[in-house]
mmCIF file of C-alpha atoms and ligand atoms in Angstrom:
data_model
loop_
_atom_site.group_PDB
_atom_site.id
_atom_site.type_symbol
_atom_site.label_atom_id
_atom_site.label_comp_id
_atom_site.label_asym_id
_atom_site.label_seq_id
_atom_site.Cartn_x
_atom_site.Cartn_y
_atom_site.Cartn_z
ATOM 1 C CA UNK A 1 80.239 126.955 82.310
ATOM 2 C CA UNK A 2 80.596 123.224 82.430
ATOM 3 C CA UNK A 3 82.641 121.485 79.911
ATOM 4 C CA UNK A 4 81.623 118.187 78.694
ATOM 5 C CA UNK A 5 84.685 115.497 79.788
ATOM 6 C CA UNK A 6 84.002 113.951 76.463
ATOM 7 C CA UNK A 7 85.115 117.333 74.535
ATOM 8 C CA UNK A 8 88.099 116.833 72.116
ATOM 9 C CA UNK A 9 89.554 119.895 73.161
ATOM 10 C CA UNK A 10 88.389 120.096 76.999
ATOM 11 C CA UNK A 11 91.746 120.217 78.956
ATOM 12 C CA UNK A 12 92.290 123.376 77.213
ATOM 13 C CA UNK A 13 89.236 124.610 77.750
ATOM 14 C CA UNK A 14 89.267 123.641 81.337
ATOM 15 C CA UNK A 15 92.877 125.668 81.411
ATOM 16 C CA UNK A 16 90.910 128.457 79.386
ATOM 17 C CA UNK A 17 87.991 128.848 82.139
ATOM 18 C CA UNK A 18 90.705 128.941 84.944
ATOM 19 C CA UNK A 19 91.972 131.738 83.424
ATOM 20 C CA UNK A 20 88.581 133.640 82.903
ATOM 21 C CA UNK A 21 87.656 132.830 86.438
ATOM 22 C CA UNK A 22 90.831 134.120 87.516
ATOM 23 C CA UNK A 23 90.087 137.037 85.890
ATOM 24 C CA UNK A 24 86.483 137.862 87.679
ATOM 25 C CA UNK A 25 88.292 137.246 90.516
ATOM 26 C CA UNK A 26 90.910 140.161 90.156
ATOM 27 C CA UNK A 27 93.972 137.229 90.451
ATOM 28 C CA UNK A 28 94.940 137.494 86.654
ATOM 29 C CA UNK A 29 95.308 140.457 84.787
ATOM 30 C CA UNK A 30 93.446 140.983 81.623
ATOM 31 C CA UNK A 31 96.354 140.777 79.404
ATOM 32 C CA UNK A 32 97.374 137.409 81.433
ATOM 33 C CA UNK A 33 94.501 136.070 78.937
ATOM 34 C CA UNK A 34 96.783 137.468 75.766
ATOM 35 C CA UNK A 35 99.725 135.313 77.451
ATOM 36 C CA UNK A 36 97.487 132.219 77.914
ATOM 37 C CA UNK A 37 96.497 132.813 74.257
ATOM 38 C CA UNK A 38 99.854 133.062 73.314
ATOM 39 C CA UNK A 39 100.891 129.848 75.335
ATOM 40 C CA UNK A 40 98.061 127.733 74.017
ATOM 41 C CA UNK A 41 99.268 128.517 70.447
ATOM 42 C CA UNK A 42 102.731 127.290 71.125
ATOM 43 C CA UNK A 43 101.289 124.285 72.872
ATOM 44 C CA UNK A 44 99.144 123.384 69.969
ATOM 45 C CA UNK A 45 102.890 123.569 67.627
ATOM 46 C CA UNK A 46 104.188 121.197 70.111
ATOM 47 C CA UNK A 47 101.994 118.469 69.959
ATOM 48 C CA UNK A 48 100.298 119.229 73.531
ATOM 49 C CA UNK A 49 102.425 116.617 75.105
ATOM 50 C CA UNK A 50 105.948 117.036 77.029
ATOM 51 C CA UNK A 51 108.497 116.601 74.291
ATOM 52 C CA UNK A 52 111.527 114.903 75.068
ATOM 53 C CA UNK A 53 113.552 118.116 74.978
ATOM 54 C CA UNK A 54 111.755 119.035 78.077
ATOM 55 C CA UNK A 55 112.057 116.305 79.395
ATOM 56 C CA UNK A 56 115.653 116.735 79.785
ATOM 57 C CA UNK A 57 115.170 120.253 80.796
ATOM 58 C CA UNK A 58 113.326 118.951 83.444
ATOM 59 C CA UNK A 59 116.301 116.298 84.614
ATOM 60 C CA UNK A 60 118.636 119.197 84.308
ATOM 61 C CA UNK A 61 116.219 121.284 86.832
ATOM 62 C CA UNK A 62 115.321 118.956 89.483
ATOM 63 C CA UNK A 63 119.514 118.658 89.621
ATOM 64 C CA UNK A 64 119.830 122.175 89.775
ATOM 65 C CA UNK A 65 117.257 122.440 92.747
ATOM 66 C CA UNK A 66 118.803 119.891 94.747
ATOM 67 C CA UNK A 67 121.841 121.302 94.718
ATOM 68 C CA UNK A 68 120.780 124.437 95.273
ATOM 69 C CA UNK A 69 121.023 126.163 98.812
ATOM 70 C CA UNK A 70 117.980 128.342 98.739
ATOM 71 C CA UNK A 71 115.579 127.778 95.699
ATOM 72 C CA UNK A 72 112.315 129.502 95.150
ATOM 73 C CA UNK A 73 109.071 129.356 93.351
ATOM 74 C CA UNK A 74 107.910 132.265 92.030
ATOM 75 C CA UNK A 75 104.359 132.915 91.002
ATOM 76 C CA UNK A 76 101.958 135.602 89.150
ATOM 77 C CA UNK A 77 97.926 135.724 88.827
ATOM 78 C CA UNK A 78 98.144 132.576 85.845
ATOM 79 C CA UNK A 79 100.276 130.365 87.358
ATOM 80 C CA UNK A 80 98.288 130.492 90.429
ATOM 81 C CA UNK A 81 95.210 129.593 88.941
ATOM 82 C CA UNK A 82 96.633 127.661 86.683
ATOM 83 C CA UNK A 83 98.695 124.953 88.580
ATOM 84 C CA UNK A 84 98.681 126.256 92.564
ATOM 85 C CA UNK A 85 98.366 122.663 94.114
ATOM 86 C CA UNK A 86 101.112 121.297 91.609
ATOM 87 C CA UNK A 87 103.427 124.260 92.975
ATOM 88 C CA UNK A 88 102.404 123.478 96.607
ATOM 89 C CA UNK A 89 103.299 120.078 95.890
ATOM 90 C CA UNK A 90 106.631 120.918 94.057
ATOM 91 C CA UNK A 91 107.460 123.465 97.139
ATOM 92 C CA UNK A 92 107.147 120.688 99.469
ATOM 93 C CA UNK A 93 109.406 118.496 97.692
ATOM 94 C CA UNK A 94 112.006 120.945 97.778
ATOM 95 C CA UNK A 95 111.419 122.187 101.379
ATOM 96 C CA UNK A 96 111.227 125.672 99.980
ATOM 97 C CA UNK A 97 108.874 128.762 99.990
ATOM 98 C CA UNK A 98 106.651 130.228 97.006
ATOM 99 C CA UNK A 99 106.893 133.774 96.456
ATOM 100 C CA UNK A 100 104.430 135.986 94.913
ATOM 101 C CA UNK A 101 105.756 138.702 91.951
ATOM 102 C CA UNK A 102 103.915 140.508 90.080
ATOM 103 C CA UNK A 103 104.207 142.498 86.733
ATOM 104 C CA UNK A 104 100.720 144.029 86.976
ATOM 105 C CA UNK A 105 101.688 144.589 91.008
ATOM 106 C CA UNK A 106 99.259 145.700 93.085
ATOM 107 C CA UNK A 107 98.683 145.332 96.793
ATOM 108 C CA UNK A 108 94.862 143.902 95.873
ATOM 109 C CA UNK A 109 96.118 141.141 93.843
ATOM 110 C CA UNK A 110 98.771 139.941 96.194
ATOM 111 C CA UNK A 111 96.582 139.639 98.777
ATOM 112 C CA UNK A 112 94.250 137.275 96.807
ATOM 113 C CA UNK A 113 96.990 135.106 95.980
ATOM 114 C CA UNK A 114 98.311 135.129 99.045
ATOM 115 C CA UNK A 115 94.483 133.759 99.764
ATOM 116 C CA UNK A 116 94.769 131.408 97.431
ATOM 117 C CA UNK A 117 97.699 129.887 98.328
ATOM 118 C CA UNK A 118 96.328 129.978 101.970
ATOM 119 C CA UNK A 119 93.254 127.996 100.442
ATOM 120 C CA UNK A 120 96.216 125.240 99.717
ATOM 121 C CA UNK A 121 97.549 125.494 103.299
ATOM 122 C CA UNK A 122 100.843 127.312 102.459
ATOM 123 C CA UNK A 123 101.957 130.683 103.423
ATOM 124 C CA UNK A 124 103.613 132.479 100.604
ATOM 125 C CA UNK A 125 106.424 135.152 100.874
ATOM 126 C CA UNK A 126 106.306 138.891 98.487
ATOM 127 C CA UNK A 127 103.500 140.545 99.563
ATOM 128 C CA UNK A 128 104.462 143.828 100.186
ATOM 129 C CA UNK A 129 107.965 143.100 99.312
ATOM 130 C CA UNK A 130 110.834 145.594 99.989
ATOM 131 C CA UNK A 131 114.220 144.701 98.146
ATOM 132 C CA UNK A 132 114.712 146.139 94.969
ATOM 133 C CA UNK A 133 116.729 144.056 92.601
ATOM 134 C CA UNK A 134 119.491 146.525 90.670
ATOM 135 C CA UNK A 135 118.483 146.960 86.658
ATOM 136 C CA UNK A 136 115.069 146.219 86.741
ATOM 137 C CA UNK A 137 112.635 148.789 85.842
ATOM 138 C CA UNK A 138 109.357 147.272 86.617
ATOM 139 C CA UNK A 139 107.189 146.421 89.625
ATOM 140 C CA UNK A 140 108.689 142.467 89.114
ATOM 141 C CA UNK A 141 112.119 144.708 90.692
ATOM 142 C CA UNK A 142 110.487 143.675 93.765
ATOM 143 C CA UNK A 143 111.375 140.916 96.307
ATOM 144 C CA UNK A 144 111.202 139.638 99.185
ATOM 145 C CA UNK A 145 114.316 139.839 101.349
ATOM 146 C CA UNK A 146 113.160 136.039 103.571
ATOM 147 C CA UNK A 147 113.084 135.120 99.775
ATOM 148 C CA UNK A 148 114.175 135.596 95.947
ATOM 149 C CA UNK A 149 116.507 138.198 97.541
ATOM 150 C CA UNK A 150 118.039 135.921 99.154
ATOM 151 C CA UNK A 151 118.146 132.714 97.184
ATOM 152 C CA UNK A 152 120.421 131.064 94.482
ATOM 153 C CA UNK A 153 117.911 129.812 92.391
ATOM 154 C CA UNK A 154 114.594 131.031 91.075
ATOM 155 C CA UNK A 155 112.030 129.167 89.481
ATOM 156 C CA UNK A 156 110.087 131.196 87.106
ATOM 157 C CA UNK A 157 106.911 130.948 84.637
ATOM 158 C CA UNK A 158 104.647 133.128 82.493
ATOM 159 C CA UNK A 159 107.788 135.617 82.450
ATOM 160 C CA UNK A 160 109.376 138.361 81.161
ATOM 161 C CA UNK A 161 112.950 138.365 79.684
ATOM 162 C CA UNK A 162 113.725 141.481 81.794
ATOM 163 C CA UNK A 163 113.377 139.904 84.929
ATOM 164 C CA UNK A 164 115.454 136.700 83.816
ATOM 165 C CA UNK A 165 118.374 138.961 83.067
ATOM 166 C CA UNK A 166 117.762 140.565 86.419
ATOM 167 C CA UNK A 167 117.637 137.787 88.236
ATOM 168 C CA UNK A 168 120.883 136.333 86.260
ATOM 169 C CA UNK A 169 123.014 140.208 87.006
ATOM 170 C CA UNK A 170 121.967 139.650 90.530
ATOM 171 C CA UNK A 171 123.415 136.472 90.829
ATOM 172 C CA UNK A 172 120.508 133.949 90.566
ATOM 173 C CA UNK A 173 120.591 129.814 88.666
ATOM 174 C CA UNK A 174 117.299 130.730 86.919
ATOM 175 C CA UNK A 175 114.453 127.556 85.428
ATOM 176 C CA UNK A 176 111.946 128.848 83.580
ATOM 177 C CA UNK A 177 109.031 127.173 82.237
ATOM 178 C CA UNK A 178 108.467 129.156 78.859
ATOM 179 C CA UNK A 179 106.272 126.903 75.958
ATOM 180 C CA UNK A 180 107.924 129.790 73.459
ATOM 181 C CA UNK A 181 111.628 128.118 73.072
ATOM 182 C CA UNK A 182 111.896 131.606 71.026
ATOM 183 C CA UNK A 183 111.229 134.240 74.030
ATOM 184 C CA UNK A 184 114.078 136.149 75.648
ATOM 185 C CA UNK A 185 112.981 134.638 79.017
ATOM 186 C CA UNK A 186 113.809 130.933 77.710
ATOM 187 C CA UNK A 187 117.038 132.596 75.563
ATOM 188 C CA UNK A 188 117.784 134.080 79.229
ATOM 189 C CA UNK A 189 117.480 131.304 81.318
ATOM 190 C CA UNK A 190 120.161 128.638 82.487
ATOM 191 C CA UNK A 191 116.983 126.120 82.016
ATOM 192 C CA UNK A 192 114.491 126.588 79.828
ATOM 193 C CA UNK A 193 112.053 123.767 80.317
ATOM 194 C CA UNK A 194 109.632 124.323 76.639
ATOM 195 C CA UNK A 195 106.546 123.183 78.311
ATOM 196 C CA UNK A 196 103.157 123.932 79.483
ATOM 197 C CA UNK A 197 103.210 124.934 83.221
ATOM 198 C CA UNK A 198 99.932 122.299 83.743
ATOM 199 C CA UNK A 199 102.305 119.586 82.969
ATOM 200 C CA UNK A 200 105.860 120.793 83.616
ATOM 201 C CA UNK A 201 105.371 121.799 87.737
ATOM 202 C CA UNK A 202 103.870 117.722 88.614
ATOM 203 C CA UNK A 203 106.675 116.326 86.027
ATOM 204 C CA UNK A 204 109.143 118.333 87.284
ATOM 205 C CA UNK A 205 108.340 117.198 91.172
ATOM 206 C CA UNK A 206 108.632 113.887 90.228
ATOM 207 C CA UNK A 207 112.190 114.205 89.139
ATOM 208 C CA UNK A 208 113.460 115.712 91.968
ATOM 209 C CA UNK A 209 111.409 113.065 94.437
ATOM 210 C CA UNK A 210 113.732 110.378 91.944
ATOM 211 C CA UNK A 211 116.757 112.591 91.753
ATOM 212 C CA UNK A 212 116.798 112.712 95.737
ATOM 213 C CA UNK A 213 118.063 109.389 95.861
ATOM 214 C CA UNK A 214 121.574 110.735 93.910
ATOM 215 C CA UNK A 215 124.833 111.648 95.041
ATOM 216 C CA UNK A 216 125.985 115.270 94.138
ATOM 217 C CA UNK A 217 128.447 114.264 91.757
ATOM 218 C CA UNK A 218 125.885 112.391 89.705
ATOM 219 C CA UNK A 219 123.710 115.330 89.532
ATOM 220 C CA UNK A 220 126.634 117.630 88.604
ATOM 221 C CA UNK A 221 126.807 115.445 85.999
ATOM 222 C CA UNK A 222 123.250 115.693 84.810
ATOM 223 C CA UNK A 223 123.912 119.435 84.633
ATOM 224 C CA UNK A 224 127.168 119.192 82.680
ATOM 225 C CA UNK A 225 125.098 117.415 80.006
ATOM 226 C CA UNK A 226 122.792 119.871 79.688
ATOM 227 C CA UNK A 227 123.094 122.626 77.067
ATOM 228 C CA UNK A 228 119.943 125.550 77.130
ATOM 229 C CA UNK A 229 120.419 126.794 73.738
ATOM 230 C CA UNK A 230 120.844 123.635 72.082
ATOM 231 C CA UNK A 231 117.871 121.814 73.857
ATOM 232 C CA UNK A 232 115.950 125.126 72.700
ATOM 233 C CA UNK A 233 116.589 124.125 69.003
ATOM 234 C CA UNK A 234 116.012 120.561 69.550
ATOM 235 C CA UNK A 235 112.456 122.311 70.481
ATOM 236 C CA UNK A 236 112.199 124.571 67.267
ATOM 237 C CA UNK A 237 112.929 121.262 65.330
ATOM 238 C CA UNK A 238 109.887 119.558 66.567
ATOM 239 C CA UNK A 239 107.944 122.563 65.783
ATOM 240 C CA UNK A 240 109.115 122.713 62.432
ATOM 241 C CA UNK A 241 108.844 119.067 62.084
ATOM 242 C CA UNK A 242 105.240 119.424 63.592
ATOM 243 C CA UNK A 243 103.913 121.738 60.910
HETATM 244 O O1 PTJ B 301 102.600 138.972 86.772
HETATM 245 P P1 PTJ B 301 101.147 139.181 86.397
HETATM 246 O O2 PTJ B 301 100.241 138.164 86.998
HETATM 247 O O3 PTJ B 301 100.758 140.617 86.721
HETATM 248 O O4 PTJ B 301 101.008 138.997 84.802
HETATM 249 C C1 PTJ B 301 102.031 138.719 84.042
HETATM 250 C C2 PTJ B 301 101.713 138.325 82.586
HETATM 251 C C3 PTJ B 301 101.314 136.867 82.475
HETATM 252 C C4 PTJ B 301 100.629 139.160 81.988
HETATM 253 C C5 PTJ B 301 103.070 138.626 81.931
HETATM 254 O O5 PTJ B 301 104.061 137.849 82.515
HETATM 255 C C6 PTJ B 301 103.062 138.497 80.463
HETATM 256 O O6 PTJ B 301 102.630 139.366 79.743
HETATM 257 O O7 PTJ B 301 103.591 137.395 80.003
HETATM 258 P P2 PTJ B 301 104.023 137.257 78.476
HETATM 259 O O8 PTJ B 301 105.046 138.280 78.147
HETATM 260 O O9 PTJ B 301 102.832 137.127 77.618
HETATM 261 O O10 PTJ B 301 104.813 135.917 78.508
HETATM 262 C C7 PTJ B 301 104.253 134.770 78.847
HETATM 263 C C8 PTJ B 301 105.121 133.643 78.260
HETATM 264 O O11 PTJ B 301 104.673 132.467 78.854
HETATM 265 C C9 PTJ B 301 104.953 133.491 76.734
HETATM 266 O O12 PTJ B 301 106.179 133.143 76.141
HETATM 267 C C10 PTJ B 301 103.960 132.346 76.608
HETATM 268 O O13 PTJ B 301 104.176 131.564 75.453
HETATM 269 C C11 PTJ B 301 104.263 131.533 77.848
HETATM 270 N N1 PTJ B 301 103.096 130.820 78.384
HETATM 271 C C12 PTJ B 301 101.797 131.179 78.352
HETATM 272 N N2 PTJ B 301 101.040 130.270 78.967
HETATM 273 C C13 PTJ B 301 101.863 129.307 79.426
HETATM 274 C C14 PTJ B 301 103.192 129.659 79.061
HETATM 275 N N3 PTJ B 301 104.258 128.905 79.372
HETATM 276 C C15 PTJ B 301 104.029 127.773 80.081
HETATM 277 N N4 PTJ B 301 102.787 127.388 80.463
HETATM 278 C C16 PTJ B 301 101.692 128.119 80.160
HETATM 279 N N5 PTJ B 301 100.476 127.713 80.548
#
């Protein structure tokens, strides 16, 4: 369907199609529909606009990364569809891989992601992935040893709270990009940036292009000032505020 440019509500419906042609496709799961739902409710609360908690979160991030050894992106079916050239573009900037993991795992769906990606020119890591990560019950347990296994921090979105922890127990910095502030995955996180992934991946590349230019003290320093649970109420403020 083609969606008049002039529509009040059309980058949301754009974001809405992507996900239903996703979908036909076999790259998101059904129920990645409920979470897009679910994301475009919290979006509407927050004005549809990167609030300035986020912005911080997003500082605080880009630090992290940089001072990272190994980071890594970490996609599913939504995000794929969703923002893939902004993550190719944010993978670049950090010099470091994308990794497919699923919750709805299967073989078929990695492969067209891993298509997908290819589309974009990248090769992504996690298909057919082999290292289990300890205390993790579902498929998402799985990683790739060139990749999450072996990193020090994961970047994470559309997410489950489970896999946060995980990642946390098994020693992983962990950014999430969550619009709920209320989930267990932003609760989880050591950054929680409250934001729609369609903004938050191109913002958050643009930090860390600016924050490349710093010494590592300065971006300790950026980290220091950051606080996850209180930037998370600064976001349940503006909601409140909102309605
Ligand atoms: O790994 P897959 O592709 O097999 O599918 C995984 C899904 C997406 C189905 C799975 O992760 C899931 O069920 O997610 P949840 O539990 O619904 O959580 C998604 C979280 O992301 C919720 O807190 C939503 O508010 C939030 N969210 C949804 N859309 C966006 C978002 N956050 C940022 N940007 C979005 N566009």
């Amino acid at each position: 369907m083609k969606i008049p440019k002039k529509h009040p509500r059309s980058k949301s419906l754009i974001e809405r199609h992507k996900i239903e042609e996703g979908m036909k496709m076999g790259i998101v799961t059904p129920t990645g529909m409920v979470a897009q739902g679910r994301g475009e409710a919290f979006d509407y609360l927050l004005g549809e606009r990167t609030v300035a908690p986020a912005r911080g979160a997003i500082s605080a991030a880009a630090a992290l990364f940089l001072l990272s050894d190994f980071p890594v992106i970490s996609v599913n079916g939504n995000t794929t569809v969703l923002c893939g050239k902004e993550i190719v573009a944010l993978s670049k900037a950090l010099s470091c891989p994308i990794e497919v993991n699923l919750f709805y795992r299967s073989r078929k769906r990695e492969k067209l992601i891993e298509k997908e990606f290819r589309k974009l020119g990248v090769k992504i890591l996690g298909v057919d992935a082999r290292k289990k990560l300890k205390g993790l019950e579902s498929k998402r347990a799985m990683v790739d040893s060139k990749g999450i296994w072996k990193s020090d921090a994961v970047l994470v979105m559309l997410e489950d709270g489970d896999r946060t922890e995980a990642l946390r127990r098994n020693g992983k910095k962990v950014v999430a990009i969550d619009l709920n502030p209320l989930s267990r995955t932003a609760k989880k996180a050591n950054i929680s940036i409250v934001d729609n992934c369609t903004r938050a991946v191109s913002l958050l590349t643009k930090e860390i292009r600016k924050l490349k230019k710093k010494k590592n003290p300065e971006l300790r320093r950026i980290i220091k000032g950051f606080n996850n649970n209180r930037n998370l109420k600064q976001c349940v403020n503006l909601i409140r505020k909102g309605i």
